[in-house]
């Protein structure tokens, strides 16, 4: 779907995606290590649940915005 927007820019789009994917993973690992040292396993569970819930809320808001068009 993203590649269809600009077929001539596939390499740049893929490079940007992979860079953001790596940065997100690195930020998640750093955040998890901080939470682990402060709150242990229960903190990690709360962090994971919070991130999942936040992603779900963003998804719902996007769906609502698309339907409003």
Coordinates of C-alpha atoms in Angstrom, one line a residue:
X1 CA 0.0 0.0 0.0
X2 CA 2.8 2.4 0.9
X3 CA 4.8 1.4 -2.2
X4 CA 1.9 2.3 -4.4
X5 CA 2.1 6.0 -3.3
X6 CA 5.4 6.5 -5.0
X7 CA 6.7 3.4 -6.8
X8 CA 10.0 5.2 -7.8
X9 CA 10.8 5.8 -4.2
X10 CA 10.6 2.2 -2.9
X11 CA 14.2 2.0 -1.7
X12 CA 13.9 5.3 0.2
X13 CA 10.6 4.3 1.7
X14 CA 12.0 0.9 2.8
X15 CA 15.1 2.5 4.3
X16 CA 13.0 5.0 6.3
X17 CA 10.8 2.2 7.5
X18 CA 13.7 0.0 8.6
X19 CA 15.4 2.9 10.3
X20 CA 12.3 3.8 12.3
X21 CA 11.7 0.1 13.0
X22 CA 15.2 -0.2 14.5
X23 CA 14.9 3.1 16.5
X24 CA 11.6 1.9 17.9
X25 CA 13.1 -1.4 19.0
X26 CA 16.1 0.3 20.5
X27 CA 13.9 2.8 22.4
X28 CA 11.7 -0.1 23.6
X29 CA 14.7 -2.1 24.8
X30 CA 16.1 1.0 26.7
X31 CA 12.7 1.8 28.2
X32 CA 12.2 -1.8 29.3
X33 CA 15.6 -2.0 31.0
X34 CA 14.9 1.2 33.0
X35 CA 11.4 -0.1 34.0
X36 CA 12.9 -3.5 34.9
X37 CA 15.5 -2.0 37.2
X38 CA 12.8 0.2 38.9
X39 CA 9.8 -2.1 39.0
X40 CA 10.8 -5.6 38.0
X41 CA 8.5 -8.0 36.2
X42 CA 5.2 -6.3 37.2
X43 CA 6.5 -3.0 35.8
X44 CA 7.4 -4.7 32.5
X45 CA 3.9 -6.1 32.3
X46 CA 2.3 -2.7 32.9
X47 CA 4.6 -1.2 30.3
X48 CA 3.7 -3.8 27.7
X49 CA 0.0 -3.4 28.5
X50 CA 0.2 0.4 28.3
X51 CA 2.0 0.3 25.0
X52 CA -0.5 -2.2 23.5
X53 CA -3.4 -0.1 24.8
X54 CA -1.9 3.1 23.4
X55 CA -1.4 1.4 20.0
X56 CA -5.0 0.2 20.1
X57 CA -6.3 3.7 20.8
X58 CA -4.3 5.2 17.9
X59 CA -5.6 2.5 15.6
X60 CA -9.2 3.2 16.7
X61 CA -8.7 6.9 16.2
X62 CA -7.3 6.3 12.7
X63 CA -10.3 4.1 11.8
X64 CA -12.7 6.8 13.1
X65 CA -10.9 9.5 11.1
X66 CA -11.0 7.3 7.9
X67 CA -14.7 6.6 8.3
X68 CA -15.4 10.3 8.8
X69 CA -14.1 11.1 5.3

